[in-house]
mmCIF file of the C-alpha atoms, coordinates in Angstrom:
data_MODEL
# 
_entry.id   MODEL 
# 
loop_
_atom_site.group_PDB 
_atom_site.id 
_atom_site.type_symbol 
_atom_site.label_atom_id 
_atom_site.label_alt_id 
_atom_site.label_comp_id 
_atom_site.label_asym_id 
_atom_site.label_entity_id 
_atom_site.label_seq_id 
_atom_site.pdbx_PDB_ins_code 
_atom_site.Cartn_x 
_atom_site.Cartn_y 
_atom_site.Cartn_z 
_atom_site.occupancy 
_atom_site.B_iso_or_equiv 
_atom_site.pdbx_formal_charge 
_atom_site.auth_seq_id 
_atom_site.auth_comp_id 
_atom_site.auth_asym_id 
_atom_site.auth_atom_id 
_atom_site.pdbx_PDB_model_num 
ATOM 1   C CA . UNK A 1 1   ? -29.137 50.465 6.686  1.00 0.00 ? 1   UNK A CA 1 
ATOM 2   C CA . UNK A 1 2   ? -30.690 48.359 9.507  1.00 0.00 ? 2   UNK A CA 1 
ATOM 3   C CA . UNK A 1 3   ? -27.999 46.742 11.452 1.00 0.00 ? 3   UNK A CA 1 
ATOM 4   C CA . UNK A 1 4   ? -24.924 48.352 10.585 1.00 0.00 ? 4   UNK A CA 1 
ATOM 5   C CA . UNK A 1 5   ? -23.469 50.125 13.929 1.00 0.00 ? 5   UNK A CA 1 
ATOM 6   C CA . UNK A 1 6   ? -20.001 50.390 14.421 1.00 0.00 ? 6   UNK A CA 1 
ATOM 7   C CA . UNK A 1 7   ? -17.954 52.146 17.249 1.00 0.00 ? 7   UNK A CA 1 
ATOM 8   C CA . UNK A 1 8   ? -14.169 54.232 16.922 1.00 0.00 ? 8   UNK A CA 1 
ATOM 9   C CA . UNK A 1 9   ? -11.699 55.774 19.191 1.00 0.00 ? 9   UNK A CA 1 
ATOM 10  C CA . UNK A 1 10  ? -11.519 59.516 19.494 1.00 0.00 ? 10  UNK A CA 1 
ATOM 11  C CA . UNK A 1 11  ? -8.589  59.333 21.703 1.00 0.00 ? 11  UNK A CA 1 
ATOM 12  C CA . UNK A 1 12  ? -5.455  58.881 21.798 1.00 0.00 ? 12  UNK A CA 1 
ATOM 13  C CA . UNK A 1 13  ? -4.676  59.774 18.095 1.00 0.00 ? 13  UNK A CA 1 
ATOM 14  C CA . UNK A 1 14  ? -3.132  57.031 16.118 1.00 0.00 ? 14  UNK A CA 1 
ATOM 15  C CA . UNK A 1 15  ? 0.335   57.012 15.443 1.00 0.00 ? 15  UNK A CA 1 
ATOM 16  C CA . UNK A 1 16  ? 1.171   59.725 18.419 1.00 0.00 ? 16  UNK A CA 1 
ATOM 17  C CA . UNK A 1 17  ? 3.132   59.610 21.278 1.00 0.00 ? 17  UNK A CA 1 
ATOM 18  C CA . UNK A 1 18  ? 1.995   59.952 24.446 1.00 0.00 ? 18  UNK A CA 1 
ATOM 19  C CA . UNK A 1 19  ? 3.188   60.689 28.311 1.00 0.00 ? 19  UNK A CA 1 
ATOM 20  C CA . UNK A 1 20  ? 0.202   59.281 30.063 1.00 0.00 ? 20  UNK A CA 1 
ATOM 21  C CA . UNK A 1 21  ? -3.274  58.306 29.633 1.00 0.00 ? 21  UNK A CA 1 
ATOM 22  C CA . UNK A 1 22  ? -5.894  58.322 31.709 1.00 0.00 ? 22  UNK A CA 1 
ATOM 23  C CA . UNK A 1 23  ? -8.729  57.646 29.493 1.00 0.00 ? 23  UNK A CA 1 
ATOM 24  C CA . UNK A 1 24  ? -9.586  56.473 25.901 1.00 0.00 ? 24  UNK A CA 1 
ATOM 25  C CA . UNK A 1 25  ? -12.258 58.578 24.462 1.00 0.00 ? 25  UNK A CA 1 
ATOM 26  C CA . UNK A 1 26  ? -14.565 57.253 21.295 1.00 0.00 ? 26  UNK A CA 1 
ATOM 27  C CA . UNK A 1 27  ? -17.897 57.504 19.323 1.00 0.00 ? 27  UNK A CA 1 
ATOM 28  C CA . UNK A 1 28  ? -20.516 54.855 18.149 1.00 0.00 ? 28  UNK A CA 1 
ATOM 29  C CA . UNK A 1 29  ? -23.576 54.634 16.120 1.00 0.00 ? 29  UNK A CA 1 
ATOM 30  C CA . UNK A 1 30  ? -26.331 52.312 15.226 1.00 0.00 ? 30  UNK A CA 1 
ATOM 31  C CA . UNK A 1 31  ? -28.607 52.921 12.105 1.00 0.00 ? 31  UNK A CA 1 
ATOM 32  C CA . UNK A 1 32  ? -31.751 50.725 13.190 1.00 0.00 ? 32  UNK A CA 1 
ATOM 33  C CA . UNK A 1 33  ? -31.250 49.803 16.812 1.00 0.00 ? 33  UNK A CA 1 
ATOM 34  C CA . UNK A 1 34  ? -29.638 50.920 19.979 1.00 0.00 ? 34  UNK A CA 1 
ATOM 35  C CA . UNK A 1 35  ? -25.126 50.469 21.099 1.00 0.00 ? 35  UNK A CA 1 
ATOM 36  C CA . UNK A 1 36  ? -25.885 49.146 24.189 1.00 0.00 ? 36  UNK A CA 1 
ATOM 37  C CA . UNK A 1 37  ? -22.001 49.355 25.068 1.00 0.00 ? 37  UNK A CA 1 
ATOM 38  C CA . UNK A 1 38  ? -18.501 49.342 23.787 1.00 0.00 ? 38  UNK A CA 1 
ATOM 39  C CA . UNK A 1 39  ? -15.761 47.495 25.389 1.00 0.00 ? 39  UNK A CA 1 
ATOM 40  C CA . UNK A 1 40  ? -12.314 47.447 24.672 1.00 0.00 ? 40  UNK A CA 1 
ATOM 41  C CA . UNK A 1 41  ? -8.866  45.547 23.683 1.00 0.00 ? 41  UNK A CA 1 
ATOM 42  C CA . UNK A 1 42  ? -5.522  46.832 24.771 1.00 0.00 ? 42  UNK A CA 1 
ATOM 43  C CA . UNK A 1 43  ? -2.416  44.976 22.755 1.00 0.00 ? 43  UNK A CA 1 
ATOM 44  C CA . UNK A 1 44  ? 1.034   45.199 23.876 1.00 0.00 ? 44  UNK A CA 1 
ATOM 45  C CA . UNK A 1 45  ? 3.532   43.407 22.003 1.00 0.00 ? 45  UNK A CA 1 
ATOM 46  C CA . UNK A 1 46  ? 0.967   40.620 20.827 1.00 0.00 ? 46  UNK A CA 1 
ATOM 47  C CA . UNK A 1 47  ? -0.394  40.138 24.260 1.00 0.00 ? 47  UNK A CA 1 
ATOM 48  C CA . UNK A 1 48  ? -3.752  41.286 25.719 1.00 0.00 ? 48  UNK A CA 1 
ATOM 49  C CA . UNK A 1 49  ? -4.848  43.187 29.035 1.00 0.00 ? 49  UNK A CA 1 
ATOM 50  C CA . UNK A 1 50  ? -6.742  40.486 30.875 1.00 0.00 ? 50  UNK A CA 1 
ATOM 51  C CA . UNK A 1 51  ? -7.340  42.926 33.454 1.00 0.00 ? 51  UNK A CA 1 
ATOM 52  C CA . UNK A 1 52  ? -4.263  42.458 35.628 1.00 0.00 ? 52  UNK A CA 1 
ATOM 53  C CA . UNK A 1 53  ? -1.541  42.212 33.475 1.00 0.00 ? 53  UNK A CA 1 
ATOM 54  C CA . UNK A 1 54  ? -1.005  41.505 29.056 1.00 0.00 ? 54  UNK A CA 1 
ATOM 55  C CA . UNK A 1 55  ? -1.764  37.234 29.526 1.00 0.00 ? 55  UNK A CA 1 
ATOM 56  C CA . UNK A 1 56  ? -4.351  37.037 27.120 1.00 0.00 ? 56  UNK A CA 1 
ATOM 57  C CA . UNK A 1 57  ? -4.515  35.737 23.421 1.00 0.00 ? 57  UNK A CA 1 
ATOM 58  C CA . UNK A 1 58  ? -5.295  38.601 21.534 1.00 0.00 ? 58  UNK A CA 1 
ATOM 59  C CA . UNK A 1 59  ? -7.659  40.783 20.856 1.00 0.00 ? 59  UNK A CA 1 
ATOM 60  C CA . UNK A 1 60  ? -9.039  40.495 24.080 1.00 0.00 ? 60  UNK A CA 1 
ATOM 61  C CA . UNK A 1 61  ? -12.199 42.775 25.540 1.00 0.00 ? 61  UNK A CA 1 
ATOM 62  C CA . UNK A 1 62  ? -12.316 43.142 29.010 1.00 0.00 ? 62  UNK A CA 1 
ATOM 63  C CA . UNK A 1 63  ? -15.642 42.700 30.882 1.00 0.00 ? 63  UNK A CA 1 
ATOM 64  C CA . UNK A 1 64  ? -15.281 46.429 31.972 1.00 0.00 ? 64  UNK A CA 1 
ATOM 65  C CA . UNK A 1 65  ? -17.084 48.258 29.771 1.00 0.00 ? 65  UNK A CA 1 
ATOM 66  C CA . UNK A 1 66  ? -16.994 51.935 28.637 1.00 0.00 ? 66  UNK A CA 1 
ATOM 67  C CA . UNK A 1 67  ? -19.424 54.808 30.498 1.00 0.00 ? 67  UNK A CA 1 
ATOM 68  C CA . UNK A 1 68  ? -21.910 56.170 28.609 1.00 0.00 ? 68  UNK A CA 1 
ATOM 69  C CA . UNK A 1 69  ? -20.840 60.261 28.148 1.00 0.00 ? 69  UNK A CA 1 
ATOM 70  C CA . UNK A 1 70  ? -23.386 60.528 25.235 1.00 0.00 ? 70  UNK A CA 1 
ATOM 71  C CA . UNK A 1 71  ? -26.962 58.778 24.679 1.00 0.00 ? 71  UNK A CA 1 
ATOM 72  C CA . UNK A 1 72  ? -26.728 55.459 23.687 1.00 0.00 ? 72  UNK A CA 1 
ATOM 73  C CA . UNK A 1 73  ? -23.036 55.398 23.772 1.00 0.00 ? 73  UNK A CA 1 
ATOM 74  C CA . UNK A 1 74  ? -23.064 57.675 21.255 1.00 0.00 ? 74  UNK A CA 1 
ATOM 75  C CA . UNK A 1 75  ? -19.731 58.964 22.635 1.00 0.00 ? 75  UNK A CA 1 
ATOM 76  C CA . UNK A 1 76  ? -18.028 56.848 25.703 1.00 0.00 ? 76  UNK A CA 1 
ATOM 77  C CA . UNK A 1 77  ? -14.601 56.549 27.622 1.00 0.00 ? 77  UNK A CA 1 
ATOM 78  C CA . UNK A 1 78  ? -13.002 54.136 29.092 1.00 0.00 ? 78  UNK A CA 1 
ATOM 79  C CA . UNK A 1 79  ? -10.673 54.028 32.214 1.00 0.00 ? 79  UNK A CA 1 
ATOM 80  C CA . UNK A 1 80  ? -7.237  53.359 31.015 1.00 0.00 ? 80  UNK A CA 1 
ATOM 81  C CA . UNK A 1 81  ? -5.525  50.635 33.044 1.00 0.00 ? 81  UNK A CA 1 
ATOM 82  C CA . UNK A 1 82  ? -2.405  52.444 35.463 1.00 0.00 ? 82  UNK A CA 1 
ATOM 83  C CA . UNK A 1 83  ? 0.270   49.777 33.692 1.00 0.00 ? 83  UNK A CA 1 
ATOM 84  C CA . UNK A 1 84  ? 1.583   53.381 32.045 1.00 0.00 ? 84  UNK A CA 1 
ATOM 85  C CA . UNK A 1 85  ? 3.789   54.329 34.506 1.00 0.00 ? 85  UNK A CA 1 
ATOM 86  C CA . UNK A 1 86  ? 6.085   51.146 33.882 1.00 0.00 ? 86  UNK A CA 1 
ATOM 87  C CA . UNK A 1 87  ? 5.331   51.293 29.578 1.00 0.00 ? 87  UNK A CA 1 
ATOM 88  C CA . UNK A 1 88  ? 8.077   53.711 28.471 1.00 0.00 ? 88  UNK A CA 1 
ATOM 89  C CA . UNK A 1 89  ? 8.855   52.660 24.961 1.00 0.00 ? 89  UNK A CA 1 
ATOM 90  C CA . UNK A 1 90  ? 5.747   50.167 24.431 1.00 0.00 ? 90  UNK A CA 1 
ATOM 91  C CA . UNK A 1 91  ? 3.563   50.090 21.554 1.00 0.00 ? 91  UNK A CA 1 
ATOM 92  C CA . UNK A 1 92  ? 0.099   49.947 21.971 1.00 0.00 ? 92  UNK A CA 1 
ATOM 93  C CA . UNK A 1 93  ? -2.676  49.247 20.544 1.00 0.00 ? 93  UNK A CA 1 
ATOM 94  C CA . UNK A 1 94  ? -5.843  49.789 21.204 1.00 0.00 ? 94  UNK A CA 1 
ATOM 95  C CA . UNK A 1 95  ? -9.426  48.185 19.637 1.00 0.00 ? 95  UNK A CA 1 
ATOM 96  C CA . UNK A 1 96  ? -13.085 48.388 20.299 1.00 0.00 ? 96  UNK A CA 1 
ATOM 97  C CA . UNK A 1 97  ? -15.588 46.773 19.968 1.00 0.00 ? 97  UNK A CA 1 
ATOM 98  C CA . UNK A 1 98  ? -20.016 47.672 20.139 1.00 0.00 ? 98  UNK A CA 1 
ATOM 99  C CA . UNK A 1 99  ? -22.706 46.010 20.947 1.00 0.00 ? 99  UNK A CA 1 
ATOM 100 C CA . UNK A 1 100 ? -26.237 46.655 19.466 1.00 0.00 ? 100 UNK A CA 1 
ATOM 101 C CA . UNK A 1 101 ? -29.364 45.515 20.712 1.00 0.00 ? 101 UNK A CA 1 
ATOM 102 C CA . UNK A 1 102 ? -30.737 44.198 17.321 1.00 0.00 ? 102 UNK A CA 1 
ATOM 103 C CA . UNK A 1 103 ? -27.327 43.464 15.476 1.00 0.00 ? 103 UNK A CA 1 
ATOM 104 C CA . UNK A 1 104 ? -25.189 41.554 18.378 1.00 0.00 ? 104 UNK A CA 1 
ATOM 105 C CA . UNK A 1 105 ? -21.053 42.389 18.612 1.00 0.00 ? 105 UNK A CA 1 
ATOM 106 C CA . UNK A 1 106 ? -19.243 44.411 16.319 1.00 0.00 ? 106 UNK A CA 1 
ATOM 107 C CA . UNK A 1 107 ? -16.396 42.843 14.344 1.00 0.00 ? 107 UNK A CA 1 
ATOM 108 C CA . UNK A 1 108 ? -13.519 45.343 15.613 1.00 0.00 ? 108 UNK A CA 1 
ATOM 109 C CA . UNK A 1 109 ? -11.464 47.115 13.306 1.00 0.00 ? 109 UNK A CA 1 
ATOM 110 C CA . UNK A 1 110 ? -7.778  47.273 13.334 1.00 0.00 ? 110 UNK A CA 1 
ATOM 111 C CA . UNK A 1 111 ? -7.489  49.877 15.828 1.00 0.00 ? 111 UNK A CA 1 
ATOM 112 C CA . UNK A 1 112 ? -5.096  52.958 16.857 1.00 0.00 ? 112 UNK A CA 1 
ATOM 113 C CA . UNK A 1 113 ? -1.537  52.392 17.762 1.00 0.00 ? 113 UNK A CA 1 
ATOM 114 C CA . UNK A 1 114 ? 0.384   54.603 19.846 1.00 0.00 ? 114 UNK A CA 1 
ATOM 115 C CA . UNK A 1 115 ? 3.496   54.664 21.755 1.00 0.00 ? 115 UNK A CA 1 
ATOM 116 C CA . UNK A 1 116 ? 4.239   55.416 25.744 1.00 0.00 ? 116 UNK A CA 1 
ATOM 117 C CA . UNK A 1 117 ? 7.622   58.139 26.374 1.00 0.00 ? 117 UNK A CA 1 
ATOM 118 C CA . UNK A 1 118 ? 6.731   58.981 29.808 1.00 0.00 ? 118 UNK A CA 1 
ATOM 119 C CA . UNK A 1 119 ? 10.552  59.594 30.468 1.00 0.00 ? 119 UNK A CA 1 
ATOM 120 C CA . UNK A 1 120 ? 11.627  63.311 30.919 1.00 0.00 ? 120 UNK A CA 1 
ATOM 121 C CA . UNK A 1 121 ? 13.691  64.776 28.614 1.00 0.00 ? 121 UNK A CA 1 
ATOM 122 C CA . UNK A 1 122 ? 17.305  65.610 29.121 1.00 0.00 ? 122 UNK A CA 1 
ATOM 123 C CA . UNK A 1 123 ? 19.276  67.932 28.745 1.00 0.00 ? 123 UNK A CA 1 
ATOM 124 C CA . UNK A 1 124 ? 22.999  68.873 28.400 1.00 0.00 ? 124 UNK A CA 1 
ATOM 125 C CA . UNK A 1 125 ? 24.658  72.095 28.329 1.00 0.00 ? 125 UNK A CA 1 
ATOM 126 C CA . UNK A 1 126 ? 28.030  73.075 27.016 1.00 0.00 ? 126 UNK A CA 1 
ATOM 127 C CA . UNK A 1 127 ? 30.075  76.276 26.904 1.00 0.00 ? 127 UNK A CA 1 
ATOM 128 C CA . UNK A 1 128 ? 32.945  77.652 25.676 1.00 0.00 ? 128 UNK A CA 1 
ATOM 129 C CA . UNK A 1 129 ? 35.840  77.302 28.112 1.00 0.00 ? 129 UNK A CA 1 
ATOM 130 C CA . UNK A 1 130 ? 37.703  80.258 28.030 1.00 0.00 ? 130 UNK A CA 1 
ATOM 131 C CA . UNK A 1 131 ? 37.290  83.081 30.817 1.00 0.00 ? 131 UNK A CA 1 
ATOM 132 C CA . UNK A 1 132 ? 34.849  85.547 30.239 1.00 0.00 ? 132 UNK A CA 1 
ATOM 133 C CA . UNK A 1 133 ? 35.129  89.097 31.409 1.00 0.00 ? 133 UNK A CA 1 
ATOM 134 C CA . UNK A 1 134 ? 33.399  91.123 29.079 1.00 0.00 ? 134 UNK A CA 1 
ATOM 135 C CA . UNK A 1 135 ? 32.097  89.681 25.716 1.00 0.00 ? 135 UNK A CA 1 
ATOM 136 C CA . UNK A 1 136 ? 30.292  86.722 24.312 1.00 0.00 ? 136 UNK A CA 1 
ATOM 137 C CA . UNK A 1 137 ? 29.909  83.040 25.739 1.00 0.00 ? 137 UNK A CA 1 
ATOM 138 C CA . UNK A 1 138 ? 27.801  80.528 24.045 1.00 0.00 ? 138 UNK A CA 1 
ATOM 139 C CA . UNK A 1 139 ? 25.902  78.346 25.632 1.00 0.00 ? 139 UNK A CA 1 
ATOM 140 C CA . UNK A 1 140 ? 24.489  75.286 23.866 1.00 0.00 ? 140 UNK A CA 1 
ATOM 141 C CA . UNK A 1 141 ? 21.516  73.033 25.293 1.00 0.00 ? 141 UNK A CA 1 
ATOM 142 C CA . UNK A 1 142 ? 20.780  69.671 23.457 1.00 0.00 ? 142 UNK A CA 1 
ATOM 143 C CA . UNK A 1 143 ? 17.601  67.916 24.318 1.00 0.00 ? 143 UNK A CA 1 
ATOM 144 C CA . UNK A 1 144 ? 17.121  64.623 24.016 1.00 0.00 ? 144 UNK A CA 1 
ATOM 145 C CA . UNK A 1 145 ? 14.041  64.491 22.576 1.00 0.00 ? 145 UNK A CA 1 
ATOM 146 C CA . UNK A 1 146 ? 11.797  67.983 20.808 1.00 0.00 ? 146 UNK A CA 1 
ATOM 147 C CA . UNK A 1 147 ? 10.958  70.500 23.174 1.00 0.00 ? 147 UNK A CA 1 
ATOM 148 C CA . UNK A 1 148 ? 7.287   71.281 22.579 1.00 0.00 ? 148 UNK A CA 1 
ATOM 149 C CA . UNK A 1 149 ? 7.631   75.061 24.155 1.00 0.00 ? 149 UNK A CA 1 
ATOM 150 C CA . UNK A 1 150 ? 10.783  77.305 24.514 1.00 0.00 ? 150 UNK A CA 1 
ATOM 151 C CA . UNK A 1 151 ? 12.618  76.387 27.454 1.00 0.00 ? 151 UNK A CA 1 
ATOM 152 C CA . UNK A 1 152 ? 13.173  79.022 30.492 1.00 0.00 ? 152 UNK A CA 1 
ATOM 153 C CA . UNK A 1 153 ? 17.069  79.815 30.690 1.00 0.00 ? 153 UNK A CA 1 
ATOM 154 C CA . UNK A 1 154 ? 18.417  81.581 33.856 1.00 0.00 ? 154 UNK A CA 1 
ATOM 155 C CA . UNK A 1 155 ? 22.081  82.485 34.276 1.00 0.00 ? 155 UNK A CA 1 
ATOM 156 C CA . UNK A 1 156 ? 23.170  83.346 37.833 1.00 0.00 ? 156 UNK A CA 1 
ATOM 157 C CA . UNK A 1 157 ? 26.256  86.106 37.483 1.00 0.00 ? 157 UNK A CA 1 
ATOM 158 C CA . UNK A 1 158 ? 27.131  86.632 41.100 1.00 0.00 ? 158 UNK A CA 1 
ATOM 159 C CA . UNK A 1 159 ? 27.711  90.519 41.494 1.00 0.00 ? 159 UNK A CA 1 
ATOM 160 C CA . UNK A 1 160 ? 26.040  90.992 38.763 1.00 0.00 ? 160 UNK A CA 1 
ATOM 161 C CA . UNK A 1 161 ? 22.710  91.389 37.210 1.00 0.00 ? 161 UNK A CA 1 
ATOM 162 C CA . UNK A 1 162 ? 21.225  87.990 36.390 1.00 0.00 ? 162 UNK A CA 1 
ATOM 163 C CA . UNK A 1 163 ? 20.310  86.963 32.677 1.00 0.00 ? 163 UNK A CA 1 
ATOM 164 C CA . UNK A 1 164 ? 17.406  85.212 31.369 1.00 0.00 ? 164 UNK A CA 1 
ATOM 165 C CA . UNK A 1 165 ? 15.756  83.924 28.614 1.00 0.00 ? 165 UNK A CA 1 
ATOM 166 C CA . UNK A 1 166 ? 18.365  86.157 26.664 1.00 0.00 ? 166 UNK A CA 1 
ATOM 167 C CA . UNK A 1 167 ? 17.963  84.763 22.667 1.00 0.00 ? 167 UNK A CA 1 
# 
């Protein structure tokens, strides 16, 4: 199997959507020589990191390599560029790309795709409007987006005991 290597991303997971990202995590091999690094090609809407902003013809691999985390880049990350914060919405997709020392560059595969939301939900509340004395008012929240964990609900009742998380 001499000079097939190859090299894949462990993280983010393709298809998913993400708040932030820090760092892209991934694995390579080489059967009959040594990955001597992995670099890597971040698409946005047919455009390229060129290392300051998407102007390059795609894909594109940045001289900035990944850091070794493994032997041999065996497994590596890679700094994720801070363009997130302004991404909400944007598609990306990421490639890589090995090098081995007796095979030269990998032909990249297609990649992972994944999509920034690094807006906080909202949320809206409603209630019946009648007075309440003694009985039952509903409350309804409605999200904006899935709520991963059950939300923490506090009603203030002046005079009163308080209520919360009350199902």
């Amino acid at each position: 199997i001499s000079g097939l290597f190859y090299s894949s991303l462990s993280t983010p997971a393709d298809g998913s959507t993400i708040k932030t990202l820090t760092s892209v995590t991934g694995t390579s091999l080489d059967f009959g020589g040594t990955v001597t690094g992995v670099k890597v090609s971040i698409n946005k809407g047919g455009s390229c990191w060129g290392g300051s902003s998407f102007n390059q013809t795609c894909p594109y691999f940045t001289s900035n390599s990944a850091t070794n985390t493994g032997t041999n880049f065996s497994t590596w990350s890679f700094a994720f560029p801070s363009f997130t914060s302004s991404a909400t919405g944007d598609s990306i997709t990421i490639q890589t790309q090995a090098t081995s020392s007796t095979s030269g560059t990998e032909t990249p595969s297609s990649g992972r795709t994944f999509t920034f939301d690094n807006v906080a939900p909202t949320v809206a509340l409603t209630y019946t409007a009648s007075s309440v004395g003694v009985g039952t008012q509903t409350v309804t929240a409605t999200y904006s987006e899935a709520v991963s964990s059950a939300p923490n609900i506090s009603i203030n009742q002046p005079g009163t005991t308080d209520i919360s998380n009350v199902a």
